Short mmCIF file of C-alpha atoms in Angstrom, two decimals:
data_model
loop_
_atom_site.label_atom_id
_atom_site.label_comp_id
_atom_site.label_asym_id
_atom_site.label_seq_id
_atom_site.Cartn_x
_atom_site.Cartn_y
_atom_site.Cartn_z
CA MET A 1 -4.72 6.27 73.17
CA GLU A 2 -7.30 4.54 70.99
CA THR A 3 -10.72 6.17 70.96
CA PRO A 4 -13.98 4.24 71.40
CA LEU A 5 -14.68 4.87 67.73
CA ALA A 6 -11.86 2.47 66.88
CA ALA A 7 -12.59 -1.25 67.32
CA ASP A 8 -10.38 -4.08 68.51
CA ALA A 9 -7.81 -6.29 66.78
CA GLY A 10 -7.92 -5.11 63.22
CA GLU A 11 -11.68 -4.59 63.02
CA PRO A 12 -12.80 -1.40 61.29
CA LYS A 13 -13.81 1.61 63.35
CA LEU A 14 -17.25 1.52 64.88
CA LEU A 15 -18.74 4.09 62.52
CA VAL A 16 -17.36 2.20 59.51
CA ARG A 17 -18.94 -0.98 60.83
CA LEU A 18 -22.19 0.95 61.24
CA ARG A 19 -22.04 2.17 57.63
CA ASN A 20 -21.28 -1.33 56.35
CA LYS A 21 -24.25 -2.82 58.19
CA LEU A 22 -26.58 -0.09 56.92
CA ARG A 23 -25.45 -0.72 53.35
CA LEU A 24 -25.78 -4.48 53.80
CA LYS A 25 -29.42 -3.95 54.75
CA HIS A 26 -29.97 -1.55 51.82
CA TYR A 27 -30.68 1.54 53.88
CA SER A 28 -30.71 4.76 51.88
CA ILE A 29 -27.75 7.13 51.82
CA ARG A 30 -29.84 9.67 53.72
CA THR A 31 -30.62 7.23 56.52
CA GLU A 32 -26.98 6.16 56.61
CA GLU A 33 -25.73 9.71 57.07
CA ALA A 34 -28.39 10.46 59.70
CA TYR A 35 -27.71 7.32 61.76
CA VAL A 36 -23.94 7.78 61.65
CA ASP A 37 -24.33 11.39 62.77
CA TRP A 38 -26.60 10.44 65.69
CA VAL A 39 -24.23 7.72 66.91
CA ARG A 40 -21.30 10.14 66.66
CA ARG A 41 -23.19 12.76 68.66
CA PHE A 42 -24.24 10.16 71.25
CA ILE A 43 -20.63 9.09 71.80
CA ARG A 44 -19.32 12.63 72.04
CA PHE A 45 -22.12 13.63 74.41
CA HIS A 46 -20.80 11.00 76.85
CA ASP A 47 -17.14 12.08 76.57
CA VAL A 48 -16.19 9.59 73.83
CA ARG A 49 -17.16 6.49 75.77
CA HIS A 50 -17.77 3.29 73.81
CA PRO A 51 -21.51 2.50 73.45
CA ALA A 52 -20.87 -1.05 74.70
CA SER A 53 -20.01 0.41 78.10
CA MET A 54 -23.22 2.43 78.32
CA GLY A 55 -26.83 1.56 78.98
CA ALA A 56 -30.35 2.85 79.51
CA GLN A 57 -29.31 5.72 81.72
CA GLU A 58 -26.94 7.16 79.10
CA VAL A 59 -29.45 6.72 76.26
CA GLU A 60 -32.23 8.41 78.22
CA ALA A 61 -29.86 11.23 79.21
CA PHE A 62 -28.97 11.84 75.57
CA LEU A 63 -32.59 11.76 74.36
CA THR A 64 -33.63 14.06 77.22
CA HIS A 65 -30.83 16.46 76.28
CA LEU A 66 -32.17 16.58 72.71
CA ALA A 67 -35.72 17.36 73.87
CA VAL A 68 -35.05 19.68 76.83
CA ASN A 69 -31.86 21.52 75.90
CA LEU A 70 -31.91 21.45 72.11
CA LYS A 71 -35.73 21.43 71.86
CA VAL A 72 -35.73 19.15 68.81
CA ALA A 73 -38.98 17.93 67.29
CA ALA A 74 -40.44 14.62 68.45
CA SER A 75 -39.70 13.04 65.06
CA THR A 76 -36.04 14.08 65.36
CA GLN A 77 -35.76 12.58 68.84
CA ASN A 78 -37.33 9.34 67.63
CA GLN A 79 -34.89 9.17 64.71
CA ALA A 80 -32.01 9.43 67.20
CA LYS A 81 -33.51 6.58 69.21
CA SER A 82 -33.87 4.45 66.07
CA ALA A 83 -30.21 5.06 65.22
CA LEU A 84 -29.08 3.90 68.67
CA LEU A 85 -31.40 0.90 68.50
CA PHE A 86 -29.84 -0.09 65.17
CA LEU A 87 -26.33 0.37 66.58
CA TYR A 88 -26.86 -1.91 69.56
CA ARG A 89 -28.88 -4.61 67.79
CA GLU A 90 -27.27 -4.77 64.37
CA VAL A 91 -23.67 -3.60 64.88
CA LEU A 92 -22.77 -4.51 68.46
CA GLY A 93 -24.97 -7.60 68.40
CA VAL A 94 -26.47 -6.77 71.77
CA GLU A 95 -30.18 -7.30 72.37
CA LEU A 96 -30.93 -4.83 75.12
CA PRO A 97 -34.49 -5.07 76.44
CA TRP A 98 -34.22 -1.68 78.12
CA LEU A 99 -33.71 0.12 74.82
CA SER A 100 -37.13 -0.87 73.52
CA SER A 101 -38.68 0.36 76.75
CA VAL A 102 -37.09 3.81 76.50
CA GLU A 103 -40.05 6.13 76.06
CA THR A 104 -40.63 7.35 72.53
CA ALA A 105 -41.54 10.99 72.09
CA LYS A 106 -45.13 11.45 70.99
CA THR A 107 -45.33 13.04 67.57
CA PRO A 108 -48.09 15.67 67.49
CA GLU A 109 -50.90 14.94 65.07
CA ARG A 110 -51.25 17.88 62.72
CA LEU A 111 -53.53 18.26 59.74
CA PRO A 112 -51.71 18.59 56.41
CA VAL A 113 -51.55 21.84 54.46
CA VAL A 114 -54.03 21.49 51.59
CA LEU A 115 -54.51 24.00 48.79
CA THR A 116 -57.80 24.68 47.09
CA GLU A 117 -58.07 23.91 43.39
CA ARG A 118 -57.84 27.63 42.64
CA GLU A 119 -54.72 27.96 44.79
CA VAL A 120 -53.11 24.99 43.05
CA GLU A 121 -53.84 26.59 39.69
CA ALA A 122 -52.33 29.90 40.85
CA LEU A 123 -49.23 28.18 42.21
CA LEU A 124 -48.64 26.15 39.04
CA ASN A 125 -49.04 29.28 36.93
CA HIS A 126 -46.05 30.77 38.76
CA ILE A 127 -43.68 27.84 38.30
CA SER A 128 -42.20 26.73 34.98
CA GLY A 129 -39.42 24.63 33.49
CA THR A 130 -38.39 21.30 34.97
CA GLN A 131 -39.51 22.33 38.45
CA GLY A 132 -42.93 23.23 37.05
CA LEU A 133 -43.20 19.87 35.30
CA ILE A 134 -42.34 18.06 38.54
CA ALA A 135 -44.85 20.16 40.51
CA ARG A 136 -47.59 19.28 38.03
CA LEU A 137 -46.62 15.62 38.27
CA LEU A 138 -46.85 15.73 42.08
CA TYR A 139 -50.34 17.22 42.01
CA GLY A 140 -51.52 15.13 39.08
CA SER A 141 -50.32 11.75 40.38
CA GLY A 142 -49.96 12.07 44.15
CA MET A 143 -46.29 11.10 44.07
CA ARG A 144 -43.88 12.04 46.82
CA LEU A 145 -41.12 14.45 45.81
CA LEU A 146 -38.35 11.86 46.16
CA GLU A 147 -40.38 9.38 44.14
CA ALA A 148 -40.68 11.93 41.35
CA VAL A 149 -37.00 12.90 41.19
CA ARG A 150 -35.96 9.23 41.30
CA LEU A 151 -38.29 8.27 38.46
CA ARG A 152 -36.63 6.25 35.65
CA VAL A 153 -37.49 6.43 31.96
CA LYS A 154 -38.61 2.79 31.86
CA ASP A 155 -41.24 3.37 34.55
CA VAL A 156 -43.28 5.89 32.56
CA ASP A 157 -45.89 4.15 30.41
CA PHE A 158 -47.36 6.65 27.96
CA ALA A 159 -49.60 4.07 26.27
CA ARG A 160 -51.35 3.06 29.49
CA ARG A 161 -51.03 6.54 31.05
CA GLU A 162 -49.42 4.98 34.11
CA ILE A 163 -46.37 5.55 36.27
CA LEU A 164 -44.77 2.64 38.08
CA ILE A 165 -43.23 3.84 41.32
CA ARG A 166 -40.37 1.56 42.30
CA ASP A 167 -39.17 1.10 45.87
CA GLY A 168 -41.40 3.78 47.34
CA LYS A 169 -41.79 4.45 51.04
CA GLY A 170 -41.72 1.16 52.90
CA ALA A 171 -39.83 -0.46 49.99
CA LYS A 172 -43.10 -0.97 48.10
CA ASP A 173 -43.90 -0.66 44.40
CA ARG A 174 -47.19 0.83 43.24
CA VAL A 175 -48.89 2.23 40.15
CA THR A 176 -50.38 5.68 39.82
CA MET A 177 -51.81 7.65 36.92
CA LEU A 178 -49.89 9.74 34.40
CA PRO A 179 -51.89 12.99 34.01
CA GLY A 180 -52.85 13.58 30.41
CA MET A 181 -52.25 17.32 30.77
CA ILE A 182 -48.48 16.85 31.08
CA VAL A 183 -47.92 14.10 28.50
CA GLU A 184 -46.90 16.47 25.70
CA ALA A 185 -44.56 18.46 27.96
CA LEU A 186 -43.06 15.27 29.41
CA VAL A 187 -42.38 13.83 25.95
CA ALA A 188 -40.62 17.05 24.92
CA HIS A 189 -38.65 17.01 28.17
CA LEU A 190 -37.47 13.43 27.56
CA VAL A 191 -36.17 14.40 24.12
CA LEU A 192 -33.86 16.91 25.81
CA VAL A 193 -32.87 14.39 28.47
CA LYS A 194 -31.99 11.80 25.84
CA ASN A 195 -29.78 14.31 24.03
CA LEU A 196 -28.02 15.00 27.33
CA HIS A 197 -27.55 11.28 27.89
CA GLU A 198 -25.99 10.87 24.45
CA GLN A 199 -23.60 13.71 25.22
CA ASP A 200 -22.62 11.97 28.45
CA LEU A 201 -22.06 8.72 26.52
CA ALA A 202 -19.74 10.50 24.11
CA ALA A 203 -17.83 12.10 27.00
CA GLY A 204 -17.45 8.80 28.87
CA TYR A 205 -19.83 9.69 31.73
CA SER A 206 -22.64 7.38 30.82
CA GLU A 207 -23.37 5.35 33.95
CA VAL A 208 -26.32 5.98 36.21
CA TYR A 209 -26.65 4.70 39.78
CA LEU A 210 -28.54 1.42 40.14
CA PRO A 211 -29.67 0.04 43.51
CA PHE A 212 -29.34 -3.46 44.94
CA ALA A 213 -26.26 -4.41 42.85
CA LEU A 214 -28.31 -4.38 39.65
CA ASP A 215 -25.24 -3.08 37.83
CA ARG A 216 -23.53 -6.40 38.51
CA LYS A 217 -26.57 -8.43 37.51
CA TYR A 218 -27.11 -6.36 34.36
CA PRO A 219 -23.69 -4.90 33.42
CA ALA A 220 -25.03 -2.94 30.45
CA ALA A 221 -27.96 -1.41 32.34
CA PRO A 222 -26.18 1.68 33.78
CA THR A 223 -25.58 3.01 30.27
CA GLU A 224 -28.97 2.12 28.79
CA TRP A 225 -31.46 4.87 28.09
CA ILE A 226 -34.37 3.21 29.87
CA TRP A 227 -32.52 3.24 33.20
CA GLN A 228 -31.74 6.97 33.14
CA TYR A 229 -33.49 9.42 35.44
CA VAL A 230 -36.43 11.29 33.96
CA PHE A 231 -35.25 14.39 35.81
CA PRO A 232 -31.43 14.35 35.77
CA ALA A 233 -29.19 16.86 37.46
CA THR A 234 -27.69 19.66 35.41
CA ARG A 235 -24.18 18.73 36.56
CA LEU A 236 -22.18 15.57 37.02
CA SER A 237 -21.30 14.59 40.58
CA LYS A 238 -19.25 12.03 42.48
CA ASP A 239 -21.10 9.13 44.10
CA PRO A 240 -20.27 9.29 47.86
CA ARG A 241 -20.22 5.50 48.13
CA SER A 242 -18.41 4.40 44.98
CA ASP A 243 -16.57 7.65 44.06
CA LYS A 244 -17.76 7.21 40.47
CA VAL A 245 -18.60 10.37 38.53
CA ARG A 246 -22.21 10.13 37.39
CA ARG A 247 -25.23 12.21 36.49
CA HIS A 248 -27.56 11.86 39.44
CA HIS A 249 -31.19 12.96 39.59
CA ILE A 250 -32.18 16.58 40.14
CA ASP A 251 -31.76 17.91 43.67
CA GLU A 252 -35.16 17.96 45.32
CA GLN A 253 -34.23 21.21 47.07
CA THR A 254 -34.48 23.04 43.75
CA VAL A 255 -38.12 21.96 43.53
CA GLN A 256 -38.75 22.95 47.15
CA ARG A 257 -37.31 26.41 46.55
CA ALA A 258 -39.29 26.85 43.32
CA VAL A 259 -42.57 25.90 45.03
CA ALA A 260 -41.83 28.26 47.94
CA GLU A 261 -41.15 31.12 45.52
CA ALA A 262 -44.27 30.34 43.48
CA THR A 263 -46.35 30.32 46.68
CA ARG A 264 -45.12 33.81 47.55
CA ASN A 265 -45.61 35.13 44.02
CA ALA A 266 -49.13 33.70 43.88
CA ARG A 267 -49.85 35.37 47.23
CA ILE A 268 -51.05 32.15 48.81
CA ASN A 269 -51.25 32.63 52.57
CA LYS A 270 -50.31 29.06 53.40
CA ARG A 271 -46.98 27.36 54.03
CA ALA A 272 -47.13 25.25 50.89
CA THR A 273 -44.41 22.74 50.00
CA PRO A 274 -44.13 20.10 47.25
CA HIS A 275 -45.74 17.66 49.69
CA SER A 276 -48.75 19.98 49.91
CA LEU A 277 -49.43 19.11 46.27
CA ARG A 278 -49.65 15.42 47.23
CA HIS A 279 -52.00 16.32 50.09
CA SER A 280 -54.10 18.38 47.69
CA PHE A 281 -54.21 15.50 45.20
CA ALA A 282 -55.71 13.19 47.81
CA THR A 283 -58.15 15.73 49.19
CA HIS A 284 -59.44 16.80 45.77
CA LEU A 285 -59.98 13.17 44.75
CA LEU A 286 -62.07 12.58 47.87
CA GLN A 287 -63.99 15.79 47.19
CA SER A 288 -64.76 14.42 43.72
CA GLY A 289 -66.32 11.33 45.27
CA TYR A 290 -63.59 8.76 44.71
CA ASP A 291 -63.46 5.80 47.09
CA ILE A 292 -60.99 6.20 49.93
CA ARG A 293 -59.51 2.74 49.25
CA THR A 294 -58.66 3.82 45.71
CA VAL A 295 -56.99 6.97 47.03
CA GLN A 296 -55.11 4.83 49.56
CA GLU A 297 -53.66 2.65 46.80
CA LEU A 298 -52.67 5.63 44.67
CA LEU A 299 -50.88 7.22 47.62
CA GLY A 300 -49.20 3.98 48.68
CA HIS A 301 -50.45 4.10 52.27
CA LYS A 302 -50.11 0.85 54.17
CA ASP A 303 -53.13 1.56 56.37
CA VAL A 304 -56.33 3.29 55.34
CA SER A 305 -56.27 5.18 58.64
CA THR A 306 -53.39 7.22 57.24
CA THR A 307 -55.52 8.21 54.27
CA MET A 308 -58.45 9.05 56.55
CA ILE A 309 -56.70 12.24 57.66
CA TYR A 310 -57.76 13.85 54.38
CA THR A 311 -61.40 13.48 55.30
CA HIS A 312 -60.74 16.03 58.05
CA VAL A 313 -59.66 18.75 55.64
CA LEU A 314 -62.52 18.53 53.14
CA ASN A 315 -64.39 21.75 52.46
CA ARG A 316 -67.55 20.19 53.92
CA GLY A 317 -65.98 19.72 57.36
CA GLY A 318 -64.86 16.64 59.22
CA ARG A 319 -65.79 13.34 57.52
CA GLY A 320 -67.63 15.25 54.82
CA VAL A 321 -70.57 16.06 57.10
CA ILE A 322 -72.68 19.09 56.19
CA SER A 323 -73.33 21.44 59.10
CA PRO A 324 -77.00 21.56 60.17
CA LEU A 325 -76.75 25.35 60.02
CA ASP A 326 -76.03 25.10 56.27
CA ARG A 327 -79.14 23.00 55.73
#
């Protein structure tokens, strides 16, 4: 008996169709894997019924199960809803008005973890090597961790002391500063990376992944130095989409583990992560008197209201107001 995951009359299975549509719309590999997993879990939750035969009641039952029985976070529940919304609209071609009306879990508003300047200094003193260089880049430029590990050689401008962040969150490009304190270390690091690239060229493993079919538009680009990752992985790996053996960028989890270990060794009593360095970057700029619109542009926030959250964690209290008791 054919399962609901298999489509009709020679069409590919439903999950394959889902993957193809996600790739057609240039969704990231992470989003692809997450959406496919949620659709698979949704189908199995309802005894392998085809999604086309289900409706609002089944979707609400699944989302309720995630919240009540599995006690997942609101953001996780909303990701599951987004996956099902994409499935019905983009893959099955069904515009279902009830799906948009399914209640979205409210994500709690929490203040970010921000380190003091002294805590940042202590943390950075306990982290070295490539992970230390990345940590300093995060704090010195306000980049997200994924933006840092995906950084290409061509997007670092030493002359202008700028970093061009390509295809950041929301598929937007932006420019941020290159901290002068790490220029010398970054130059030395790139010398080692270039030697590694030349070794890969000699061994026949010279290509790097390029998005949006740029490898077809510029056939020589995957082997060119300027397109290589600034922070490459130590090992070659197989691309899950093309099966080509390439040197990908460094795994961001190695940076996360290094920051966690440095936080413990520095005896910082906060749950600091690489993203805390970005939060600290924004907060310390505001403390120094920089305009919030400037900070917004450096962070790549679409709305200034997102940046405003850092005004609530300044040392001088909410919105930078001085307590009348301190006067």
